[in-house]
Structure formats: structure tokens, C-alpha cells
PDB file of C-alpha atoms in Angstrom:
ATOM      1  CA  MET A 175      19.617  -9.950  -8.864  1.00 44.00           C
ATOM      2  CA  ALA A 176      18.031 -13.684 -10.075  1.00 54.00           C
ATOM      3  CA  LYS A 177      16.826 -14.541  -6.083  1.00 80.00           C
ATOM      4  CA  HIS A 178      16.957 -11.676  -3.717  1.00 91.00           C
ATOM      5  CA  LEU A 179      16.691 -13.679  -0.199  1.00 94.00           C
ATOM      6  CA  ALA A 180      15.958 -10.950   2.833  1.00 96.00           C
ATOM      7  CA  GLY A 181      16.938 -11.164   6.056  1.00 97.00           C
ATOM      8  CA  ILE A 182      14.911 -10.597   8.434  1.00 97.00           C
ATOM      9  CA  ILE A 183      15.390  -9.654  12.398  1.00 97.00           C
ATOM     10  CA  PRO A 184      12.669  -8.452  14.636  1.00 96.00           C
ATOM     11  CA  LEU A 185      13.865  -6.214  17.814  1.00 95.00           C
ATOM     12  CA  ALA A 186      10.820  -4.182  18.166  1.00 93.00           C
ATOM     13  CA  ASN A 187       7.887  -5.452  20.650  1.00 92.00           C
ATOM     14  CA  PHE A 188       9.891  -8.108  22.015  1.00 93.00           C
ATOM     15  CA  ASP A 189       8.807  -9.164  25.520  1.00 88.00           C
ATOM     16  CA  GLU A 190      11.600  -7.939  27.586  1.00 88.00           C
ATOM     17  CA  LYS A 191      11.734 -10.537  30.597  1.00 91.00           C
ATOM     18  CA  TYR A 192      15.376  -9.195  31.574  1.00 92.00           C
ATOM     19  CA  GLU A 193      15.941  -7.250  34.067  1.00 90.00           C
ATOM     20  CA  LEU A 194      19.132  -5.566  32.881  1.00 91.00           C
ATOM     21  CA  PRO A 195      20.169  -1.704  32.364  1.00 91.00           C
ATOM     22  CA  PHE A 196      20.526  -2.091  28.454  1.00 91.00           C
ATOM     23  CA  ASP A 197      18.423  -4.120  25.606  1.00 92.00           C
ATOM     24  CA  SER A 198      18.900  -8.041  26.023  1.00 93.00           C
ATOM     25  CA  TYR A 199      19.730  -8.475  22.906  1.00 94.00           C
ATOM     26  CA  LEU A 200      23.249  -6.966  23.375  1.00 94.00           C
ATOM     27  CA  LEU A 201      24.011 -10.392  25.733  1.00 94.00           C
ATOM     28  CA  PRO A 202      27.150 -11.709  25.268  1.00 94.00           C
ATOM     29  CA  ILE A 203      27.179 -15.973  23.846  1.00 93.00           C
ATOM     30  CA  ALA A 204      30.881 -15.356  23.038  1.00 90.00           C
ATOM     31  CA  ASN A 205      33.730 -13.262  23.614  1.00 89.00           C
ATOM     32  CA  ASN A 206      32.964  -9.752  22.271  1.00 88.00           C
ATOM     33  CA  PHE A 207      30.342 -11.256  19.988  1.00 94.00           C
ATOM     34  CA  THR A 208      25.928 -10.436  21.343  1.00 95.00           C
ATOM     35  CA  LEU A 209      23.036 -11.714  20.246  1.00 96.00           C
ATOM     36  CA  ILE A 210      22.525  -8.830  17.623  1.00 96.00           C
ATOM     37  CA  GLN A 211      25.565  -9.874  15.820  1.00 96.00           C
ATOM     38  CA  LYS A 212      24.814 -13.459  16.015  1.00 96.00           C
ATOM     39  CA  SER A 213      21.335 -13.016  14.102  1.00 96.00           C
ATOM     40  CA  VAL A 214      23.118 -10.436  11.462  1.00 97.00           C
ATOM     41  CA  TYR A 215      25.946 -13.032  10.995  1.00 96.00           C
ATOM     42  CA  GLU A 216      23.208 -15.830  10.888  1.00 96.00           C
ATOM     43  CA  CYS A 217      21.406 -13.877   7.944  1.00 96.00           C
ATOM     44  CA  ALA A 218      24.791 -13.325   6.220  1.00 95.00           C
ATOM     45  CA  MET A 219      25.775 -17.241   6.443  1.00 94.00           C
ATOM     46  CA  ALA A 220      22.541 -17.821   5.113  1.00 94.00           C
ATOM     47  CA  GLY A 221      23.129 -15.788   1.706  1.00 92.00           C
ATOM     48  CA  CYS A 222      20.571 -12.849   2.645  1.00 95.00           C
ATOM     49  CA  ALA A 223      21.150 -10.092  -0.274  1.00 94.00           C
ATOM     50  CA  THR A 224      19.895  -7.446   2.446  1.00 96.00           C
ATOM     51  CA  ILE A 225      18.724  -7.607   6.077  1.00 97.00           C
ATOM     52  CA  TRP A 226      16.211  -5.536   7.994  1.00 97.00           C
ATOM     53  CA  ILE A 227      16.451  -4.849  11.508  1.00 97.00           C
ATOM     54  CA  VAL A 228      12.904  -3.656  12.686  1.00 97.00           C
ATOM     55  CA  ALA A 229      13.585  -1.519  15.990  1.00 95.00           C
ATOM     56  CA  ASN A 230      11.731   1.658  16.658  1.00 93.00           C
ATOM     57  CA  GLU A 231      13.355   5.146  17.520  1.00 92.00           C
ATOM     58  CA  ASP A 232      14.137   4.263  20.888  1.00 90.00           C
ATOM     59  CA  VAL A 233      16.842   1.542  20.063  1.00 92.00           C
ATOM     60  CA  ALA A 234      17.499   2.255  16.262  1.00 94.00           C
ATOM     61  CA  PRO A 235      20.664   4.647  16.992  1.00 94.00           C
ATOM     62  CA  VAL A 236      22.133   2.296  19.932  1.00 94.00           C
ATOM     63  CA  VAL A 237      21.864  -0.981  17.270  1.00 95.00           C
ATOM     64  CA  LYS A 238      23.180   0.858  14.532  1.00 94.00           C
ATOM     65  CA  HIS A 239      25.940   2.457  16.467  1.00 94.00           C
ATOM     66  CA  HIS A 240      26.881  -1.603  17.483  1.00 94.00           C
ATOM     67  CA  ILE A 241      25.901  -3.244  13.847  1.00 95.00           C
ATOM     68  CA  GLY A 242      26.623  -0.780  11.314  1.00 94.00           C
ATOM     69  CA  GLU A 243      25.282  -0.129   7.919  1.00 94.00           C
ATOM     70  CA  TRP A 244      26.662  -2.958   6.007  1.00 94.00           C
ATOM     71  CA  VAL A 245      28.429  -6.375   6.856  1.00 94.00           C
ATOM     72  CA  TYR A 246      30.439  -9.384   4.644  1.00 92.00           C
ATOM     73  CA  ASP A 247      28.990 -12.401   2.922  1.00 91.00           C
ATOM     74  CA  PRO A 248      31.235 -14.639   4.910  1.00 91.00           C
ATOM     75  CA  VAL A 249      31.291 -17.251   2.323  1.00 87.00           C
ATOM     76  CA  TYR A 250      33.191 -14.946  -0.113  1.00 82.00           C
ATOM     77  CA  PHE A 251      35.341 -13.219   2.367  1.00 80.00           C
ATOM     78  CA  TRP A 252      38.190 -15.491   2.948  1.00 70.00           C
ATOM     79  CA  ASP A 253      39.011 -17.146  -0.045  1.00 60.00           C
ATOM     80  CA  ASP A 254      39.094 -13.322  -1.654  1.00 52.00           C
ATOM     81  CA  TYR A 255      41.181 -12.555   0.833  1.00 51.00           C
ATOM     82  CA  ILE A 256      43.691 -15.293   0.092  1.00 54.00           C
ATOM     83  CA  ASN A 257      43.726 -14.672  -3.401  1.00 54.00           C
ATOM     84  CA  ASN A 258      44.576 -11.073  -3.054  1.00 56.00           C
ATOM     85  CA  LYS A 259      41.485  -9.718  -4.409  1.00 52.00           C
ATOM     86  CA  ILE A 260      39.683  -7.999  -2.072  1.00 52.00           C
ATOM     87  CA  ARG A 261      37.892  -5.434  -3.569  1.00 54.00           C
ATOM     88  CA  GLN A 262      37.186  -7.497  -6.895  1.00 56.00           C
ATOM     89  CA  ARG A 263      35.173 -10.015  -5.132  1.00 68.00           C
ATOM     90  CA  ARG A 264      33.878  -9.343  -1.835  1.00 77.00           C
ATOM     91  CA  THR A 265      30.006  -9.357  -1.355  1.00 85.00           C
ATOM     92  CA  HIS A 266      28.651  -6.351   0.956  1.00 90.00           C
ATOM     93  CA  ILE A 267      25.256  -6.821   2.819  1.00 94.00           C
ATOM     94  CA  PRO A 268      23.399  -3.670   3.201  1.00 95.00           C
ATOM     95  CA  ILE A 269      21.477  -3.304   6.653  1.00 96.00           C
ATOM     96  CA  TYR A 270      18.422  -1.333   6.483  1.00 96.00           C
ATOM     97  CA  TYR A 271      16.629  -0.062   9.851  1.00 97.00           C
ATOM     98  CA  VAL A 272      13.018   0.176   9.873  1.00 96.00           C
ATOM     99  CA  PRO A 273      10.332   1.676  12.882  1.00 95.00           C
ATOM    100  CA  ILE A 274       6.759  -0.472  13.190  1.00 94.00           C
ATOM    101  CA  HIS A 275       4.622   2.267  11.522  1.00 92.00           C
ATOM    102  CA  PRO A 276       2.451   4.243  13.872  1.00 91.00           C
ATOM    103  CA  LYS A 277      -0.923   3.425  12.947  1.00 91.00           C
ATOM    104  CA  ASP A 278       0.126  -0.361  14.058  1.00 91.00           C
ATOM    105  CA  ARG A 279       1.690   0.539  17.534  1.00 90.00           C
ATOM    106  CA  GLY A 280      -0.550  -0.465  20.286  1.00 88.00           C
ATOM    107  CA  LYS A 281      -3.082  -1.992  18.255  1.00 90.00           C
ATOM    108  CA  ARG A 282      -1.153  -5.098  16.086  1.00 89.00           C
ATOM    109  CA  ASP A 283       2.523  -4.698  17.098  1.00 88.00           C
ATOM    110  CA  SER A 284       3.472  -7.541  18.591  1.00 93.00           C
ATOM    111  CA  TYR A 285       6.599  -9.650  18.492  1.00 94.00           C
ATOM    112  CA  GLY A 286       5.945 -12.047  15.278  1.00 94.00           C
ATOM    113  CA  TRP A 287       4.145  -8.616  14.155  1.00 95.00           C
ATOM    114  CA  SER A 288       7.311  -6.691  14.141  1.00 95.00           C
ATOM    115  CA  ALA A 289       8.993  -9.725  11.472  1.00 96.00           C
ATOM    116  CA  LEU A 290       6.069  -8.945   9.111  1.00 96.00           C
ATOM    117  CA  TYR A 291       6.150  -5.354   9.092  1.00 96.00           C
ATOM    118  CA  GLY A 292      10.174  -5.675   7.778  1.00 96.00           C
ATOM    119  CA  MET A 293       8.894  -8.089   5.172  1.00 97.00           C
ATOM    120  CA  HIS A 294       6.241  -5.225   4.031  1.00 96.00           C
ATOM    121  CA  SER A 295       9.009  -2.731   3.985  1.00 96.00           C
ATOM    122  CA  ALA A 296      11.585  -5.077   2.308  1.00 96.00           C
ATOM    123  CA  TRP A 297       9.122  -5.403  -0.168  1.00 96.00           C
ATOM    124  CA  TRP A 298       8.128  -2.095  -0.690  1.00 95.00           C
ATOM    125  CA  VAL A 299      11.165  -0.651  -0.778  1.00 95.00           C
ATOM    126  CA  SER A 300      12.485  -2.847  -3.332  1.00 94.00           C
ATOM    127  CA  TRP A 301       9.280  -2.160  -5.678  1.00 94.00           C
ATOM    128  CA  ARG A 302      10.060   1.740  -5.539  1.00 93.00           C
ATOM    129  CA  ILE A 303      13.305   0.678  -6.973  1.00 93.00           C
ATOM    130  CA  SER A 304      12.717  -1.902  -9.422  1.00 92.00           C
ATOM    131  CA  LYS A 305      10.521  -5.271  -9.630  1.00 90.00           C
ATOM    132  CA  TRP A 306      13.659  -7.223 -10.615  1.00 91.00           C
ATOM    133  CA  VAL A 307      14.998  -6.664  -6.434  1.00 92.00           C
ATOM    134  CA  ILE A 308      11.603  -7.503  -4.918  1.00 94.00           C
ATOM    135  CA  PRO A 309      12.615 -10.408  -2.341  1.00 95.00           C
ATOM    136  CA  LYS A 310      11.422 -13.767  -3.614  1.00 92.00           C
ATOM    137  CA  LYS A 311      11.736 -15.063   0.086  1.00 95.00           C
ATOM    138  CA  TYR A 312      12.471 -13.946   3.464  1.00 97.00           C
ATOM    139  CA  PHE A 313      14.842 -15.475   6.017  1.00 97.00           C
ATOM    140  CA  VAL A 314      13.908 -14.582   9.399  1.00 97.00           C
ATOM    141  CA  SER A 315      16.472 -14.802  12.883  1.00 96.00           C
ATOM    142  CA  PHE A 316      15.573 -14.493  16.169  1.00 96.00           C
ATOM    143  CA  PRO A 317      18.090 -12.751  18.121  1.00 96.00           C
ATOM    144  CA  HIS A 318      16.909 -14.794  21.456  1.00 95.00           C
ATOM    145  CA  SER A 319      17.998 -17.840  20.259  1.00 93.00           C
ATOM    146  CA  VAL A 320      21.392 -19.709  19.734  1.00 95.00           C
ATOM    147  CA  TYR A 321      22.453 -22.796  18.165  1.00 95.00           C
ATOM    148  CA  ASP A 322      25.434 -24.071  15.914  1.00 92.00           C
ATOM    149  CA  TYR A 323      25.137 -21.431  13.632  1.00 91.00           C
ATOM    150  CA  TRP A 324      28.169 -22.351  11.924  1.00 91.00           C
ATOM    151  CA  SER A 325      26.071 -25.243  10.061  1.00 90.00           C
ATOM    152  CA  LEU A 326      23.794 -22.813   8.269  1.00 92.00           C
ATOM    153  CA  ARG A 327      26.559 -22.794   5.775  1.00 91.00           C
ATOM    154  CA  LYS A 328      25.586 -26.402   4.528  1.00 92.00           C
ATOM    155  CA  TYR A 329      21.881 -25.038   3.996  1.00 93.00           C
ATOM    156  CA  ARG A 330      22.834 -22.223   2.358  1.00 92.00           C
ATOM    157  CA  LYS A 331      21.065 -23.348  -1.339  1.00 92.00           C
ATOM    158  CA  GLU A 332      18.024 -25.003   0.235  1.00 92.00           C
ATOM    159  CA  LEU A 333      17.208 -21.757   2.610  1.00 93.00           C
ATOM    160  CA  SER A 334      17.397 -19.711  -1.239  1.00 91.00           C
ATOM    161  CA  LYS A 335      14.913 -22.217  -2.679  1.00 90.00           C
ATOM    162  CA  THR A 336      12.065 -20.120  -3.874  1.00 88.00           C
ATOM    163  CA  LYS A 337       9.565 -23.104  -4.524  1.00 89.00           C
ATOM    164  CA  LYS A 338       9.948 -23.994  -0.674  1.00 92.00           C
ATOM    165  CA  ASN A 339       9.765 -23.024   2.574  1.00 95.00           C
ATOM    166  CA  PHE A 340      12.390 -24.331   5.145  1.00 96.00           C
ATOM    167  CA  PHE A 341      12.144 -24.653   8.752  1.00 97.00           C
ATOM    168  CA  PHE A 342      14.749 -24.859  11.585  1.00 96.00           C
ATOM    169  CA  THR A 343      13.465 -27.886  14.146  1.00 95.00           C
ATOM    170  CA  HIS A 344      14.422 -28.781  17.657  1.00 95.00           C
ATOM    171  CA  GLU A 345      13.334 -31.887  19.483  1.00 92.00           C
ATOM    172  CA  GLY A 346      10.174 -31.644  16.878  1.00 91.00           C
ATOM    173  CA  LYS A 347       9.180 -28.041  17.616  1.00 94.00           C
ATOM    174  CA  SER A 348       9.535 -25.222  15.257  1.00 94.00           C
ATOM    175  CA  ILE A 349       7.998 -21.705  14.562  1.00 96.00           C
ATOM    176  CA  LYS A 350       4.502 -23.165  14.714  1.00 94.00           C
ATOM    177  CA  ASP A 351       4.929 -24.152  17.862  1.00 94.00           C
ATOM    178  CA  ASN A 352       6.113 -20.790  19.333  1.00 94.00           C
ATOM    179  CA  LEU A 353       9.965 -21.547  19.259  1.00 94.00           C
ATOM    180  CA  PRO A 354      11.681 -18.232  18.123  1.00 95.00           C
ATOM    181  CA  ILE A 355      13.882 -20.392  15.582  1.00 95.00           C
ATOM    182  CA  PRO A 356      14.765 -19.511  12.102  1.00 96.00           C
ATOM    183  CA  PHE A 357      12.569 -20.266   9.341  1.00 97.00           C
ATOM    184  CA  THR A 358      11.968 -19.206   6.036  1.00 96.00           C
ATOM    185  CA  MET A 359       8.644 -17.757   3.836  1.00 96.00           C
ATOM    186  CA  ARG A 360       7.843 -16.339   0.701  1.00 95.00           C
ATOM    187  CA  GLY A 361       6.025 -13.847  -0.259  1.00 93.00           C
ATOM    188  CA  GLU A 362       2.372 -15.199  -0.524  1.00 95.00           C
ATOM    189  CA  ASP A 363       2.669 -16.592   3.122  1.00 96.00           C
ATOM    190  CA  PHE A 364       3.493 -12.921   4.169  1.00 96.00           C
ATOM    191  CA  ILE A 365       0.083 -11.808   2.330  1.00 95.00           C
ATOM    192  CA  GLU A 366      -1.816 -14.718   4.176  1.00 95.00           C
ATOM    193  CA  CYS A 367      -0.485 -14.627   7.936  1.00 95.00           C
ATOM    194  CA  ARG A 368      -1.282 -10.587   7.530  1.00 94.00           C
ATOM    195  CA  ARG A 369      -4.889 -11.313   6.568  1.00 95.00           C
ATOM    196  CA  HIS A 370      -5.163 -14.221   9.096  1.00 95.00           C
ATOM    197  CA  VAL A 371      -3.684 -11.370  11.765  1.00 95.00           C
ATOM    198  CA  ASN A 372      -6.354  -8.477  10.438  1.00 92.00           C
ATOM    199  CA  LYS A 373      -9.553 -11.204  10.528  1.00 93.00           C
ATOM    200  CA  ILE A 374      -9.052 -12.845  13.827  1.00 92.00           C
ATOM    201  CA  THR A 375      -7.963  -9.336  16.251  1.00 91.00           C
ATOM    202  CA  THR A 376     -10.500  -7.629  18.157  1.00 87.00           C
ATOM    203  CA  ARG A 377     -11.062  -4.206  17.255  1.00 83.00           C
ATOM    204  CA  ASN A 378     -12.638  -1.101  19.360  1.00 80.00           C
ATOM    205  CA  TYR A 379     -16.200  -2.064  18.265  1.00 74.00           C
ATOM    206  CA  TYR A 380     -17.896  -5.514  18.833  1.00 73.00           C
ATOM    207  CA  PRO A 381     -19.204  -6.658  15.761  1.00 74.00           C
ATOM    208  CA  ARG A 382     -22.744  -5.451  14.337  1.00 70.00           C
ATOM    209  CA  ALA A 383     -25.708  -8.047  14.528  1.00 69.00           C
ATOM    210  CA  GLU A 384     -27.892  -8.477  12.066  1.00 70.00           C
ATOM    211  CA  GLY A 385     -30.291  -5.150  11.747  1.00 66.00           C
ATOM    212  CA  GLU A 386     -27.640  -3.275  13.638  1.00 65.00           C
ATOM    213  CA  THR A 387     -26.703   0.193  12.335  1.00 67.00           C
ATOM    214  CA  TRP A 388     -23.449   2.101  13.220  1.00 62.00           C
ATOM    215  CA  GLN A 389     -25.219   3.755  15.875  1.00 66.00           C
ATOM    216  CA  ASP A 390     -26.140   0.413  17.874  1.00 67.00           C
ATOM    217  CA  LEU A 391     -22.173  -0.669  17.935  1.00 73.00           C
ATOM    218  CA  ARG A 392     -20.493  -1.170  21.623  1.00 76.00           C
ATOM    219  CA  LYS A 393     -17.396  -0.240  22.609  1.00 81.00           C
ATOM    220  CA  ARG A 394     -15.062  -3.147  23.863  1.00 81.00           C
ATOM    221  CA  PRO A 395     -13.215  -2.814  27.137  1.00 81.00           C
ATOM    222  CA  LEU A 396      -9.666  -1.495  27.093  1.00 80.00           C
ATOM    223  CA  ASN A 397      -7.741  -4.594  27.867  1.00 82.00           C
ATOM    224  CA  ASP A 398      -9.977  -6.513  25.265  1.00 81.00           C
ATOM    225  CA  ARG A 399      -9.393  -4.115  22.120  1.00 86.00           C
ATOM    226  CA  TRP A 400      -6.901  -4.958  19.984  1.00 88.00           C
ATOM    227  CA  SER A 401      -5.759  -8.546  21.017  1.00 90.00           C
ATOM    228  CA  ALA A 402      -3.188  -8.947  18.098  1.00 91.00           C
ATOM    229  CA  LYS A 403      -0.879  -6.671  20.139  1.00 91.00           C
ATOM    230  CA  ASN A 404      -0.350  -9.897  22.338  1.00 92.00           C
ATOM    231  CA  PHE A 405      -0.245 -12.481  19.569  1.00 94.00           C
ATOM    232  CA  ASP A 406       2.727 -15.111  20.012  1.00 94.00           C
ATOM    233  CA  LEU A 407       4.421 -16.264  17.069  1.00 95.00           C
ATOM    234  CA  SER A 408       2.552 -19.331  16.265  1.00 94.00           C
ATOM    235  CA  THR A 409      -0.297 -16.938  16.110  1.00 95.00           C
ATOM    236  CA  VAL A 410       0.736 -14.756  13.613  1.00 95.00           C
ATOM    237  CA  PHE A 411       2.880 -17.476  11.236  1.00 96.00           C
ATOM    238  CA  ASP A 412      -0.029 -19.824  11.527  1.00 94.00           C
ATOM    239  CA  LYS A 413      -0.553 -19.368   7.531  1.00 94.00           C
ATOM    240  CA  VAL A 414       2.789 -20.082   6.730  1.00 95.00           C
ATOM    241  CA  LYS A 415       2.453 -22.898   4.055  1.00 94.00           C
ATOM    242  CA  GLU A 416       4.231 -26.285   4.910  1.00 92.00           C
ATOM    243  CA  GLU A 417       3.616 -28.113   1.767  1.00 89.00           C
ATOM    244  CA  ASP A 418       7.083 -29.671   0.304  1.00 89.00           C
ATOM    245  CA  ALA A 419       8.312 -27.443   2.823  1.00 93.00           C
ATOM    246  CA  ILE A 420      12.282 -28.455   3.789  1.00 94.00           C
ATOM    247  CA  TYR A 421      12.750 -29.742   7.570  1.00 96.00           C
ATOM    248  CA  GLN A 422      16.383 -29.539   9.456  1.00 95.00           C
ATOM    249  CA  ASN A 423      16.552 -30.627  13.088  1.00 95.00           C
ATOM    250  CA  LEU A 424      18.974 -29.117  15.079  1.00 94.00           C
ATOM    251  CA  ASP A 425      21.082 -31.230  17.422  1.00 92.00           C
ATOM    252  CA  TRP A 426      21.092 -28.627  19.625  1.00 94.00           C
ATOM    253  CA  PHE A 427      19.027 -25.044  20.629  1.00 95.00           C
ATOM    254  CA  TYR A 428      18.570 -22.518  23.275  1.00 95.00           C
ATOM    255  CA  ASP A 429      15.449 -20.305  23.582  1.00 94.00           C
ATOM    256  CA  MET A 430      16.851 -17.200  25.785  1.00 94.00           C
ATOM    257  CA  CYS A 431      14.092 -15.200  25.775  1.00 93.00           C
ATOM    258  CA  ASP A 432      14.511 -14.816  29.436  1.00 93.00           C
ATOM    259  CA  TRP A 433      16.854 -15.174  32.168  1.00 94.00           C
ATOM    260  CA  GLU A 434      16.802 -19.147  32.764  1.00 94.00           C
ATOM    261  CA  GLY A 435      17.485 -20.006  29.073  1.00 94.00           C
ATOM    262  CA  TYR A 436      20.077 -17.762  28.790  1.00 94.00           C
ATOM    263  CA  ARG A 437      21.699 -19.247  32.442  1.00 94.00           C
ATOM    264  CA  ASP A 438      20.746 -22.642  30.717  1.00 94.00           C
ATOM    265  CA  TYR A 439      23.147 -22.008  27.805  1.00 94.00           C
ATOM    266  CA  LEU A 440      25.952 -20.564  29.774  1.00 92.00           C
ATOM    267  CA  GLY A 441      25.676 -23.710  31.939  1.00 93.00           C
ATOM    268  CA  SER A 442      25.369 -26.154  29.043  1.00 92.00           C
ATOM    269  CA  GLY A 443      29.604 -26.284  28.874  1.00 89.00           C
ATOM    270  CA  ILE A 444      29.359 -25.465  24.605  1.00 90.00           C
ATOM    271  CA  LYS A 445      31.804 -23.104  23.578  1.00 87.00           C
ATOM    272  CA  LEU A 446      30.598 -21.408  20.278  1.00 87.00           C
ATOM    273  CA  SER A 447      33.844 -19.575  18.422  1.00 89.00           C
ATOM    274  CA  PRO A 448      32.950 -16.386  17.020  1.00 91.00           C
ATOM    275  CA  PRO A 449      33.404 -15.380  13.653  1.00 92.00           C
ATOM    276  CA  ASN A 450      36.612 -13.256  12.695  1.00 90.00           C
ATOM    277  CA  TRP A 451      36.136  -9.494  14.116  1.00 90.00           C
ATOM    278  CA  ARG A 452      36.430  -8.399  10.327  1.00 88.00           C
ATOM    279  CA  LEU A 453      33.088  -9.633   9.951  1.00 90.00           C
ATOM    280  CA  THR A 454      30.848  -8.165  12.934  1.00 90.00           C
ATOM    281  CA  LYS A 455      32.840  -5.160  13.769  1.00 91.00           C
ATOM    282  CA  PRO A 456      30.414  -2.112  12.500  1.00 92.00           C
ATOM    283  CA  HIS A 457      31.250  -1.294   9.069  1.00 89.00           C
ATOM    284  CA  LYS A 458      29.754   2.152   8.009  1.00 87.00           C
ATOM    285  CA  LEU A 459      29.490   4.016   4.838  1.00 80.00           C
ATOM    286  CA  ASN A 460      31.431   7.450   4.429  1.00 72.00           C
ATOM    287  CA  LYS A 461      29.517  10.362   2.353  1.00 66.00           C
ATOM    288  CA  LEU A 462      29.913   9.644  -0.887  1.00 62.00           C
ATOM    289  CA  CYS A 463      28.323   5.846   0.071  1.00 56.00           C
ATOM    290  CA  VAL A 464      31.946   4.143  -0.364  1.00 58.00           C
ATOM    291  CA  ASP A 465      33.514   2.164   1.788  1.00 54.00           C
ATOM    292  CA  ASP A 466      37.292   3.095   2.675  1.00 53.00           C
ATOM    293  CA  GLU A 467      38.448   1.238   5.489  1.00 53.00           C
ATOM    294  CA  GLU A 468      40.672  -1.331   3.241  1.00 50.00           C
ATOM    295  CA  GLU A 469      42.793   1.400   2.048  1.00 45.00           C
TER     296      GLU A 469
END
């Protein structure tokens, strides 16, 4: 695998502002097409070789039932179908589900940290298999954002370039401005972001002053400990390099992290056509890890 672009979809520790009897990532944006399905399709359209959904144990079973265990690459779907070469050339993209590590919960587990931990999981699992399959780059997709995801096809090659990061922008704002909009980052960016979060977060105790010993340490108040759990996206991804980066402005974009944003999208009059149901339905593997739905 020459270029492994890993798709990251953070769900854990999302600041849920909706008052719904179900998680808001199941909200529809088109007929039979939900926000989480949109993010999975984004990763597939962007050219990701693997997709990593960061979800804790309380929601992972629901997501897996709704999404499945793999998805087709839409670019290599219809041409192969027309040429009657379904099994020979259709590309399957595996989907993995990872929870936040217990040691980070209640300490560093902000919404942005969920994306960072998804990158760490993708790197760790790939490294345990072979150094040749380690991700060269990561594409982060946020479910609670809507734009013309069909346009991703035009930027597929640029998104995979390992020497340049790619930022989508809207009205001059990007992930650096706390906008939940897709972007890419590399392994060295992940390391810098993780170090930055660990450096600026508060901990259980105040720092030692000069001349103090460990016996003189003073505990912080409960509400002042581990400030990293409240970091916003712009703080977590502050160290993502922008040198020689590619910027692509979106004609329209809706932040649907709350009900007002979702209502604005519904009232905008924009009608996004959902992908074909074969590309979004939950695909699952049998016991031998061979799909037999085409039989």
C-alpha cells in the first residue's frame, strides 16, 4: 500500500446539545441518509483506505448496526458494475470501531482528542501488522457538518498528497477557527498536537515552585483539574502545519452541532441527493470474512 489515507470519524465526547431520544448523528439530511452515513461516505469518496470511527462502548453497537463493517469505494463501484467486473475490481474499505482509552476518560477526552485517539489507533494497529501499511495521512470528517460532499471527488488526489495538508474553508474559516469542517493532517502533526494538549492542560496538582518538594504539592480544585477535557477543536489542532497547505473554499457549509444549525440547513432549500443505497447500507462479513451478498 503506497499511500494509506486513514479516515477518522470522532463520535466520542461530542458536546450533545440536542434534546432527542437518540444520538444526533442519526439525524437525516436526506431521505434514508443520516449524518454518520454522510461522514462514512465522505471518507470513502476522499480515497481513504480504512475508516476509524471513535465511539465508546455505549454507542458503538448502535453505530455498527447502522453502518456495518465495510463500505464500497464509490469511485470504483459503477464503472466495474457496468463492465460486469463486480468481484474483480470493486474496492472494499474496512471500518473499525475504537473506544477512548480508559486512562484518558475524564482527563483529556475532549471531542478533538477523540479524533487524535482515532489516529493513534490507526497507527498502532497498522504498525503491529507491517510498517508498509502505516497511514501516511489522516482525513478527519465530522458528522455534524454538511456541505456539497459530492465535490470531494475533484480533490481526491490532493487529499492524498503526503507532503501537503488539505484544509476545507468557509468564509475564511477552517478547523483552526473551531469550525467542524473536514481537513487532513500527517503523523508529525498528530505528534505535535498531542504534545501541545499534554503541555497546556492542568493536572491534579499545581506545578512545584522553586525549592518545593513533592510533599509541598497542593491539589487543584475539582473543577480546575484536567482542563484538556474542555478544549475546543481549534486548541487541539492548533499545531497542524499550514506551510504549503492546500486550501479549498466551500460554496456553502452548515454547522449542525446544535438544533439551530440543523434548522438552518433544513430551511435553506438545499436538496442533497443521497448516494445509491448499495453504497450506504450496512455491509457485514460472514465468519470467514468473505462477503457473499453478491451471490
